[in-house]
């Protein structure tokens, strides 16, 4: 890759403030950034690091409720902080383009995709309308969109998410900008779809030698895309280095800790030779109201004290299976056995004792805890409800539970959920499940809304509790790294069917069902050459939707 | 050119220049656009128009000062937590609170404040104001001022009880429907649709024509008319809460409907419901005033603002302002409540964005 | 397109059912009326035979459901029976007055709709500026004032003090159209003030709501100029809320007219309704309520259908 040496974007000591609680607070606290022509820089960091804010700032744009308070942003010799709004606007779309996280929300539902594509080139008089349309079709071709001649003439809601994301990349390319800001462009996509978008983005950026700022929280993704990586933490820069060096040899402790995240792996347990499974799902079919069948003949067993991970992409029926077990969605056919005896299908017909056995931990701790109830009551209520504890006994039990989840009882007893951090809230969710003294807990994507370090802590806690209390977990996740670290057995689901199941150590060794292979091979790895190697192995036309369709058919 | 006109323009221009110099953009825009408008007003309406503008500005300034002082007063009176909330209140909201406070005092202590009785005839019909009667007498020779004070009690009291009745009905049904779901929810939704597709004033008139106008009928009619509106909102607010995972967790725990509503849903819907109460009060108050004005609401001799406007309307053709005072009292209270509600809605929506 | 037709058809069907239910509610509520209609017509002195004869003549000896169906059949062809008080046909009493009311509402709508939408878009653009705040306070004040308050203030200044417009909006046959507009100006203005404030606030809210969408930010980041962001990107998506706003306020105009008509002694259907309620003239009240409810439902239907028709997701199905 030949790089021009001229500097394209130079940000110096940038400070951006956000308005909250009636005052302006620094959210970016003096960041420097230098980007050369044709260079791709990855900005990574956890939520609240200010990645997106810097991305928008690079366009001289401050979102509503933020303002650029200090520093300089120099784009190709032009100072953006002192330029007039018209001057800045003339750059946007023409020389600096933006690709947003959610393509579905960022395309205007009222206009055809191609009309939105041609808006900028026509407005800047770079191309006539018809030329711009031809160029759009050419770009759709290069991005390997299906039916490139026709797809642009559809409305956004008529096109799938992965395709929309590529169409948006094409739109960003419409004026052949010098710089594109990619703001988490694949975060909302499934892993198998993510690959096709990643491949398309990398391809097009290479072809036109466009500089890019690639914002993401996923290290493995940024390793594939970026030439240099900059790590951010709470509005400050931690360090910056070329990708290879950064991956092999990070200097700062914070970066090292990010890299080391997936080191945790719980020892593999095996099911007992004989004995009844704790939970046994038998030939379950399920559907919502009169809708299509979501689950189709699903069967599996979960033994006491073991973790079964259920893996699959969105829409595969993972969560629906959990709803069938908990009784929120009575199955149409089949049954759920608990210790060999059938569970009443509807939770309303279950006894207190039956309800107690099976608890849930949710993905979004924000919606899983009532914001208007004190921690002591959130955790205390199940203990009071099931075990009839009151007064001092109840308080002791709550203290004990808080100790168990490694939060100081004296400090948290009287607080409300909104005062806690994401990880702490998730711990309270765990404590609430434990308070019922269950034998089985459904963990529904419990770590996917958390930053990696925090998620790691939660996984370790769950593993420790499992050993101490002999709990069985059903771990719903789409993240294979999580599976690797905590599962004993794995179930792979696709289109409401169980595709494959077995012990974890077998699952990560081939050969497998083709869908499992596809899923496993689609998970990005830290190796910067991973995507290149994969594309060579699979071929550019066997990605994402296309590959999944081949298996499904 | 009178001294007044010269002073008027000088004040505005100096004010604009000072604002511009000190970089107070919004103050400058306000003052300077007022200057420009005054040029036109001055040419069309002469000095009196300018005087009117000056007096209005003075009244506004007074209101702003009262609001400011009242907000400071409230901040000192209440606990720290409340004080923090109150500091975010704009002057309009403080003004609203001040007006509501004043009305509450007038309503509660009416017999001690009013110099004469509610139905006491003390002079001739339409007697002008004198040192005895602050606002003169009405069409039967009763003291206007005393009747307005008593009217606070009757008009506001009636509207308050009607709104409360509507609220208990509507919010109760809304919470129940959100928690229960199923056919009950469906049925209540359709039922509310039907009631709401009859215009409220028309429905009230229909009911009054059938059952005659008495306090009880008015309260019941208003409760029936407004309960579906409250129901809709409560159902929507509670509907947002019901899909939360913590409700699912409580249901899976085996909690009953009562616990769900009381402990889980209600605490999370109070803010929008309080705002809605204020809003509904305004609608109910205007409806009741409208009915009284049509002569179908509270019956004489009970003092009521709506009927007072109607009874004294003839005075308007003589250029008298008096009959408009009860109407202004209605408008002022509604504006005040709306100001406070506006602030509360802004706060709750602002909190959501975070 | 089949989807849209289906949705619109469903909505229209629902509207018809609601109207039917309401007609039943109105009819059977009147049944609850204490006392005897025949007695009310003939007065206390009537003999038992006369009463029975009148009951037979009015069909009162039939069961309620039969009478309801007969009434409904009449109502469909605008035959609402005879007034108890005047003895004349209800339909002819309502006919002209309803036209007058519609005229007044249309007059007010013609002024209010363009002004309020323009102003609404304007304050949405200038949001959080001093003008936005002033507009907020002013519109809130207008909404909060009872119609009779605004009406009397207008009378006090425009007719009593300055003598510019007549205080009483009386109509007569030989009036020219210009004269008509002049005479009904004050009642129309009263309604314009209330409705404009409402519509402006709702338009502003609808547009600001849209401006927070990611696709608006995308348009801005594409370098689209601000006016084009509004016209090309926000407005096509704002039609549904704006249509709803207009329909809601038209419905309000038609029903809120009652108070204004009384203030300005305007010969509309609202006046008629108020008189009929005071005199307990049941057939007239019945008919007026049904007409008001029907108009209200029709306008709400129009809003729903408009919202369906402008929804791009429904217009261009997958």
XYZ file of N, CA, C and O in Angstrom, chain B residues 89-248:
640
model
N -36.648 25.785 37.181
C -37.927 26.305 36.700
C -37.733 27.643 36.019
O -37.086 28.535 36.567
N -38.271 27.803 34.805
C -38.203 29.116 34.168
C -39.151 30.084 34.891
O -39.999 29.650 35.680
N -39.018 31.376 34.605
C -39.861 32.375 35.275
C -41.338 32.127 35.010
O -42.167 32.338 35.894
N -41.654 31.643 33.793
C -43.067 31.399 33.490
C -43.648 30.385 34.470
O -44.755 30.563 34.975
N -42.877 29.311 34.735
C -43.372 28.283 35.657
C -43.519 28.863 37.057
O -44.493 28.579 37.755
N -42.541 29.703 37.469
C -42.627 30.327 38.793
C -43.855 31.213 38.878
O -44.573 31.214 39.885
N -44.120 31.922 37.771
C -45.311 32.764 37.716
C -46.562 31.901 37.880
O -47.471 32.235 38.652
N -46.578 30.778 37.171
C -47.703 29.852 37.277
C -47.921 29.401 38.703
O -49.038 29.424 39.225
N -46.806 29.046 39.374
C -46.933 28.571 40.755
C -47.471 29.673 41.663
O -48.300 29.429 42.540
N -46.988 30.887 41.399
C -47.446 32.018 42.209
C -48.955 32.212 42.051
O -49.680 32.371 43.029
N -49.430 32.165 40.814
C -50.859 32.363 40.560
C -51.671 31.255 41.228
O -52.674 31.513 41.899
N -51.210 30.006 41.059
C -51.940 28.887 41.661
C -52.007 29.063 43.176
O -53.059 28.876 43.798
N -50.883 29.475 43.751
C -50.808 29.714 45.192
C -51.837 30.771 45.614
O -52.605 30.589 46.562
N -51.873 31.881 44.870
C -52.807 32.960 45.185
C -54.258 32.472 45.124
O -55.075 32.758 46.000
N -54.583 31.735 44.062
C -55.947 31.225 43.888
C -56.304 30.290 45.039
O -57.437 30.303 45.533
N -55.328 29.465 45.430
C -55.604 28.522 46.518
C -55.959 29.294 47.776
O -56.943 28.986 48.459
N -55.177 30.341 48.082
C -55.456 31.167 49.258
C -56.858 31.768 49.143
O -57.679 31.690 50.064
N -57.134 32.357 47.969
C -58.427 33.021 47.784
C -59.575 32.025 47.956
O -60.602 32.342 48.567
N -59.390 30.826 47.401
C -60.463 29.835 47.474
C -60.690 29.344 48.887
O -61.825 29.294 49.372
N -59.590 29.036 49.582
C -59.709 28.441 50.906
C -60.256 29.453 51.914
O -61.125 29.148 52.725
N -59.748 30.673 51.827
C -60.145 31.673 52.836
C -61.203 32.643 52.335
O -61.310 33.754 52.830
N -61.979 32.212 51.323
C -62.949 33.114 50.698
C -63.824 33.884 51.696
O -63.915 35.108 51.614
N -64.459 33.207 52.654
C -65.373 33.952 53.538
C -64.666 35.043 54.345
O -65.279 36.037 54.721
N -63.354 34.866 54.613
C -62.636 35.887 55.382
C -62.126 37.023 54.498
O -61.954 38.123 54.936
N -61.858 36.690 53.237
C -61.325 37.717 52.337
C -62.440 38.583 51.763
O -62.330 39.800 51.692
N -63.538 37.940 51.362
C -64.605 38.684 50.700
C -65.303 39.605 51.687
O -65.679 39.178 52.774
N -65.456 40.875 51.321
C -66.112 41.820 52.236
C -67.606 41.549 52.402
O -68.176 41.851 53.442
N -68.260 40.997 51.367
C -69.697 40.748 51.454
C -69.991 39.283 51.181
O -69.130 38.538 50.717
N -71.243 38.887 51.427
C -71.639 37.500 51.183
C -71.784 37.225 49.693
O -71.873 38.131 48.866
N -71.868 35.909 49.405
C -71.899 35.478 48.022
C -73.149 36.001 47.300
O -73.073 36.444 46.156
N -74.295 35.920 47.960
C -75.545 36.277 47.288
C -76.176 37.524 47.903
O -77.354 37.786 47.741
N -75.376 38.277 48.633
C -75.888 39.417 49.380
C -76.109 40.611 48.441
O -75.167 41.048 47.762
N -77.363 41.100 48.377
C -77.629 42.264 47.523
C -77.356 43.512 48.343
O -77.958 43.714 49.390
N -76.419 44.348 47.918
C -76.057 45.492 48.754
C -76.275 46.828 48.077
O -76.176 47.875 48.701
N -76.512 46.827 46.768
C -76.759 48.148 46.159
C -77.617 47.954 44.922
O -78.131 46.869 44.664
N -77.721 48.997 44.130
C -78.533 48.903 42.918
C -77.761 48.147 41.835
O -76.558 47.973 41.931
N -78.528 47.699 40.809
C -77.929 46.935 39.728
C -76.878 47.755 39.001
O -77.067 48.956 38.773
N -75.783 47.115 38.671
C -74.701 47.731 37.907
C -74.184 49.016 38.538
O -73.788 49.941 37.834
N -74.213 49.089 39.871
C -73.686 50.291 40.514
C -72.192 50.384 40.251
O -71.500 49.366 40.232
N -71.663 51.570 40.002
C -70.227 51.693 39.713
C -69.395 51.447 40.975
O -69.923 51.429 42.085
N -68.109 51.296 40.770
C -67.215 51.028 41.889
C -67.134 52.221 42.822
O -67.150 53.361 42.370
N -67.097 51.973 44.125
C -66.850 53.043 45.102
C -65.939 52.484 46.184
O -65.419 51.383 46.031
N -65.762 53.212 47.296
C -64.800 52.699 48.286
C -65.285 51.443 48.980
O -64.511 50.687 49.535
N -66.597 51.189 48.923
C -67.170 49.972 49.480
C -66.973 48.782 48.564
O -66.631 47.700 49.001
N -67.251 49.020 47.279
C -67.218 47.943 46.305
C -66.071 48.174 45.335
O -66.109 49.110 44.536
N -65.083 47.314 45.398
C -63.861 47.480 44.632
C -64.133 47.477 43.132
O -63.549 48.242 42.367
N -65.066 46.612 42.701
C -65.305 46.451 41.261
C -66.741 46.800 40.886
O -67.206 46.462 39.808
N -67.461 47.394 41.805
C -68.840 47.736 41.491
C -69.779 46.576 41.747
O -69.381 45.547 42.298
N -71.029 46.740 41.299
C -72.036 45.721 41.563
C -72.450 45.042 40.264
O -72.228 45.578 39.187
N -73.059 43.862 40.411
C -73.483 43.139 39.212
C -74.934 43.451 38.881
O -75.505 44.398 39.415
N -75.546 42.612 38.033
C -76.876 42.955 37.506
C -77.952 42.928 38.585
O -79.016 43.469 38.400
N -77.659 42.308 39.763
C -78.640 42.295 40.840
C -78.214 43.180 42.005
O -78.851 43.182 43.045
N -77.069 43.872 41.855
C -76.600 44.726 42.927
C -75.759 43.999 43.951
O -75.633 44.411 45.093
N -75.168 42.848 43.556
C -74.284 42.145 44.484
C -72.845 42.599 44.241
O -72.499 42.999 43.124
N -72.013 42.509 45.274
C -70.635 42.989 45.130
C -69.850 42.064 44.207
O -69.706 40.871 44.467
N -69.340 42.646 43.151
C -68.607 41.895 42.128
C -67.363 41.226 42.715
O -67.109 40.050 42.500
N -66.597 41.998 43.495
C -65.340 41.498 44.027
C -65.574 40.274 44.910
O -64.912 39.250 44.782
N -66.583 40.380 45.795
C -66.850 39.244 46.683
C -67.243 38.016 45.885
O -66.843 36.893 46.191
N -68.028 38.255 44.843
C -68.482 37.113 44.044
C -67.318 36.452 43.312
O -67.279 35.240 43.144
N -66.363 37.277 42.883
C -65.198 36.688 42.213
C -64.410 35.826 43.192
O -63.991 34.715 42.872
N -64.246 36.336 44.427
C -63.512 35.552 45.423
C -64.235 34.231 45.697
O -63.639 33.158 45.702
N -65.564 34.308 45.872
C -66.319 33.075 46.110
C -66.282 32.172 44.891
O -66.289 30.947 44.995
N -66.261 32.809 43.717
C -66.213 32.039 42.472
C -65.003 31.134 42.421
O -65.067 30.026 41.872
N -63.873 31.585 42.996
C -62.672 30.761 43.011
C -62.996 29.403 43.607
O -62.659 28.358 43.078
N -63.703 29.490 44.749
C -64.060 28.287 45.463
C -64.935 27.378 44.600
O -64.631 26.204 44.409
N -65.993 27.965 44.042
C -66.973 27.147 43.337
C -66.418 26.611 42.024
O -66.446 25.410 41.777
N -65.914 27.529 41.174
C -65.473 27.100 39.846
C -64.303 26.139 39.954
O -64.313 25.057 39.374
N -63.267 26.559 40.722
C -62.074 25.723 40.803
C -62.382 24.428 41.537
O -61.956 23.347 41.116
N -63.168 24.545 42.616
C -63.503 23.352 43.390
C -64.226 22.325 42.541
O -63.878 21.137 42.535
N -65.213 22.784 41.777
C -65.975 21.875 40.924
C -65.046 21.202 39.911
O -65.067 19.984 39.726
N -64.207 22.019 39.257
C -63.314 21.451 38.241
C -62.333 20.477 38.860
O -62.046 19.427 38.285
N -61.837 20.824 40.046
C -60.881 19.932 40.700
C -61.518 18.585 41.000
O -60.935 17.537 40.715
N -62.744 18.618 41.553
C -63.342 17.323 41.899
C -63.664 16.539 40.632
O -63.488 15.316 40.601
N -64.114 17.243 39.571
C -64.427 16.527 38.334
C -63.162 15.908 37.741
O -63.159 14.757 37.313
N -62.049 16.688 37.737
C -60.796 16.160 37.188
C -60.333 14.956 37.997
O -59.910 13.948 37.439
N -60.442 15.082 39.322
C -60.003 13.974 40.168
C -60.825 12.724 39.882
O -60.279 11.617 39.755
N -62.131 12.916 39.731
C -62.988 11.763 39.430
C -62.568 11.132 38.102
O -62.415 9.904 37.994
N -62.367 11.984 37.088
C -61.953 11.472 35.777
C -60.638 10.726 35.905
O -60.420 9.692 35.273
N -59.772 11.248 36.753
C -58.448 10.658 36.893
C -58.498 9.295 37.557
O -57.834 8.363 37.129
N -59.305 9.211 38.625
C -59.383 7.927 39.317
C -59.917 6.867 38.361
O -59.368 5.771 38.239
N -60.978 7.222 37.636
C -61.557 6.281 36.671
C -60.551 5.909 35.590
O -60.247 4.741 35.359
N -60.016 6.951 34.920
C -59.183 6.732 33.742
C -57.858 6.079 34.074
O -57.470 5.100 33.441
N -57.176 6.608 35.097
C -55.851 6.076 35.415
C -55.970 4.656 35.951
O -55.182 3.780 35.593
N -56.984 4.416 36.756
C -57.187 3.066 37.288
C -57.373 2.072 36.152
O -56.689 1.048 36.073
N -58.286 2.400 35.246
C -58.562 1.493 34.129
C -57.326 1.339 33.249
O -57.024 0.235 32.787
N -56.600 2.433 33.049
C -55.415 2.388 32.191
C -54.352 1.455 32.735
O -53.801 0.627 32.008
N -54.090 1.562 34.028
C -53.073 0.702 34.649
C -53.505 -0.763 34.568
O -52.707 -1.640 34.244
N -54.772 -0.971 34.859
C -55.282 -2.334 34.857
C -55.175 -2.930 33.457
O -54.719 -4.063 33.274
N -55.553 -2.130 32.460
C -55.523 -2.618 31.078
C -54.091 -2.933 30.659
O -53.832 -3.946 30.010
N -53.149 -2.058 31.057
C -51.759 -2.281 30.663
C -51.209 -3.553 31.300
O -50.479 -4.310 30.672
N -51.573 -3.791 32.549
C -51.044 -4.968 33.238
C -51.731 -6.240 32.769
O -51.090 -7.253 32.546
N -53.048 -6.182 32.628
C -53.811 -7.385 32.289
C -53.662 -7.736 30.819
O -53.520 -8.897 30.469
N -53.730 -6.717 29.965
C -53.693 -6.976 28.528
C -54.921 -7.768 28.098
O -55.951 -7.764 28.776
N -54.813 -8.446 26.939
C -55.877 -9.342 26.492
C -57.168 -8.626 26.154
O -57.159 -7.460 25.757
N -58.285 -9.319 26.350
C -59.569 -8.771 25.883
C -59.975 -7.533 26.656
O -60.600 -6.635 26.118
N -59.605 -7.472 27.948
C -59.985 -6.310 28.766
C -59.368 -5.047 28.161
O -60.038 -4.027 27.978
N -58.095 -5.155 27.813
C -57.366 -4.055 27.194
C -58.043 -3.640 25.886
O -58.319 -2.462 25.646
N -58.339 -4.642 25.048
C -58.985 -4.396 23.752
C -60.316 -3.675 23.942
O -60.585 -2.655 23.318
N -61.114 -4.232 24.849
C -62.451 -3.685 25.058
C -62.364 -2.234 25.544
O -63.040 -1.352 25.022
N -61.490 -1.991 26.543
C -61.385 -0.636 27.090
C -60.899 0.341 26.021
O -61.356 1.474 25.947
N -59.966 -0.134 25.192
C -59.451 0.735 24.122
C -60.560 1.155 23.176
O -60.726 2.337 22.871
N -61.369 0.189 22.737
C -62.473 0.490 21.816
C -63.484 1.419 22.478
O -63.957 2.379 21.903
N -63.778 1.121 23.757
C -64.751 1.901 24.494
C -64.296 3.367 24.574
O -65.069 4.295 24.318
N -63.007 3.556 24.889
C -62.465 4.915 24.960
C -62.571 5.593 23.596
O -62.927 6.768 23.498
N -62.276 4.844 22.522
C -62.386 5.401 21.173
C -63.774 5.967 20.923
O -63.930 7.070 20.400
N -64.783 5.179 21.319
C -66.161 5.600 21.055
C -66.479 6.881 21.805
O -66.964 7.852 21.231
N -66.182 6.907 23.116
C -66.511 8.102 23.906
C -65.767 9.313 23.353
O -66.306 10.410 23.259
N -64.512 9.092 22.967
C -63.718 10.237 22.517
C -64.135 10.733 21.144
O -63.755 11.823 20.748
N -64.911 9.936 20.412
C -65.314 10.462 19.110
C -66.583 11.298 19.203
O -67.110 11.733 18.196
N -67.057 11.550 20.423
C -68.098 12.574 20.584
C -67.405 13.820 21.126
O -66.727 13.742 22.137
N -67.556 14.956 20.460
C -66.895 16.170 20.955
C -67.305 16.473 22.388
O -68.479 16.314 22.746
N -66.332 16.914 23.221
C -66.593 16.965 24.661
C -67.718 17.924 25.041
O -68.587 17.578 25.828
N -67.702 19.127 24.467
C -68.732 20.102 24.839
C -70.113 19.580 24.445
O -71.093 19.714 25.192
N -70.181 18.955 23.262
C -71.457 18.438 22.778
C -71.968 17.332 23.698
O -73.151 17.289 24.068
N -71.058 16.451 24.093
C -71.428 15.350 24.964
C -71.938 15.892 26.299
O -72.955 15.426 26.835
N -71.239 16.907 26.816
C -71.655 17.504 28.078
C -73.047 18.112 27.941
O -73.911 17.918 28.806
N -73.267 18.814 26.845
C -74.581 19.431 26.632
C -75.665 18.361 26.564
O -76.741 18.505 27.145
N -75.360 17.260 25.869
C -76.315 16.166 25.747
C -76.696 15.642 27.131
O -77.871 15.489 27.467
N -75.673 15.416 27.966
C -75.947 14.846 29.282
C -76.704 15.827 30.153
O -77.613 15.444 30.903
N -76.338 17.118 30.046
C -77.026 18.115 30.859
C -78.481 18.237 30.420
O -79.373 18.448 31.237
N -78.722 18.103 29.129
C -80.095 18.230 28.655
C -80.936 17.066 29.183
O -82.133 17.191 29.364
N -80.311 15.927 29.428
C -81.062 14.774 29.901
C -81.238 14.795 31.415
O -82.329 14.623 31.942
N -80.129 15.051 32.120
C -80.195 14.919 33.579
C -80.358 16.246 34.292
O -80.389 16.282 35.509
N -80.437 17.335 33.535
C -80.566 18.645 34.164
C -79.232 19.081 34.714
O -78.298 18.286 34.801
N -79.075 20.399 35.051
C -77.763 20.785 35.536
C -77.731 20.923 37.041
O -78.364 21.791 37.603
N -76.996 19.997 37.651
C -76.667 20.136 39.064
C -75.199 19.792 39.190
O -74.599 19.236 38.268
N -74.608 20.129 40.320
C -73.183 19.886 40.561
C -72.821 18.427 40.270
O -71.852 18.137 39.597
N -73.644 17.521 40.813
C -73.331 16.095 40.698
C -73.320 15.669 39.228
O -72.409 14.982 38.766
N -74.353 16.123 38.499
C -74.430 15.750 37.084
C -73.207 16.276 36.336
O -72.612 15.568 35.527
N -72.827 17.518 36.635
C -71.676 18.091 35.941
C -70.420 17.280 36.237
O -69.667 16.916 35.325
N -70.227 16.962 37.520
C -69.026 16.192 37.875
C -69.034 14.837 37.164
O -68.036 14.432 36.556
N -70.185 14.156 37.189
C -70.246 12.846 36.542
C -70.014 12.973 35.041
O -69.250 12.198 34.452
N -70.676 13.943 34.423
C -70.551 14.105 32.978
C -69.094 14.343 32.603
O -68.543 13.692 31.707
N -68.457 15.282 33.323
C -67.068 15.600 33.008
C -66.176 14.387 33.234
O -65.291 14.086 32.427
N -66.441 13.643 34.314
C -65.619 12.461 34.590
C -65.738 11.458 33.455
O -64.753 10.902 32.988
N -66.977 11.261 32.973
C -67.170 10.295 31.883
C -66.496 10.788 30.601
O -65.894 10.027 29.860
N -66.567 12.101 30.355
C -65.996 12.628 29.115
C -64.471 12.580 29.148
O -63.836 12.254 28.152
N -63.889 12.896 30.291
C -62.426 13.015 30.316
C -61.706 11.737 30.738
O -60.520 11.589 30.476
N -62.423 10.817 31.376
C -61.758 9.573 31.783
C -61.086 8.855 30.600
O -59.968 8.382 30.732
N -61.743 8.770 29.412
C -61.076 8.082 28.295
C -59.766 8.739 27.881
O -58.820 8.060 27.497
N -59.714 10.070 27.967
C -58.453 10.753 27.624
C -57.351 10.365 28.608
O -56.228 10.065 28.220
N -57.710 10.382 29.909
C -56.738 9.978 30.920
C -56.357 8.518 30.708
O -55.194 8.134 30.793
N -57.369 7.724 30.371
C -57.126 6.298 30.140
C -56.089 6.107 29.041
O -55.133 5.359 29.197
N -56.300 6.798 27.925
C -55.373 6.681 26.795
C -53.935 6.952 27.231
O -53.026 6.192 26.937
N -53.769 8.099 27.925
C -52.409 8.478 28.320
C -51.828 7.465 29.304
O -50.706 7.000 29.140
N -52.620 7.107 30.315
C -52.119 6.165 31.318
C -51.757 4.840 30.663
O -50.731 4.243 30.953
N -52.612 4.409 29.754
C -52.364 3.145 29.064
C -51.035 3.233 28.296
O -50.246 2.290 28.306
N -50.800 4.381 27.662
C -49.572 4.541 26.886
C -48.356 4.570 27.808
O -47.357 3.885 27.574
N -48.460 5.375 28.893
C -47.330 5.481 29.823
C -47.065 4.135 30.483
O -45.940 3.634 30.489
N -48.131 3.522 30.990
C -47.964 2.232 31.660
C -47.527 1.176 30.648
O -46.769 0.270 30.976
N -47.989 1.317 29.407
C -47.588 0.379 28.364
C -46.086 0.407 28.154
O -45.461 -0.638 27.949
N -45.501 1.613 28.230
C -44.045 1.715 28.096
C -43.347 1.041 29.270
O -42.257 0.501 29.128
N -43.960 1.116 30.444
C -43.333 0.525 31.627
C -43.494 -0.992 31.604
O -42.572 -1.728 31.934
N -44.665 -1.438 31.144
C -44.982 -2.863 31.228
C -44.036 -3.718 30.394
O -43.773 -4.866 30.735
N -43.487 -3.171 29.303
C -42.590 -3.973 28.467
C -41.188 -4.081 29.058
O -40.350 -4.796 28.546
N -40.968 -3.365 30.168
C -39.641 -3.415 30.787
C -39.378 -4.798 31.378
O -40.290 -5.473 31.844
N -38.108 -5.153 31.397
C -37.761 -6.482 31.896
C -38.075 -6.645 33.375
O -38.347 -7.749 33.836
N -38.041 -5.541 34.132
C -38.298 -5.721 35.570
C -39.738 -6.117 35.843
O -40.030 -6.746 36.854
N -40.641 -5.760 34.940
C -42.025 -6.211 35.088
C -42.095 -7.706 34.803
O -42.746 -8.471 35.523
N -41.380 -8.115 33.745
C -41.342 -9.541 33.427
C -40.773 -10.318 34.610
O -41.295 -11.357 34.991
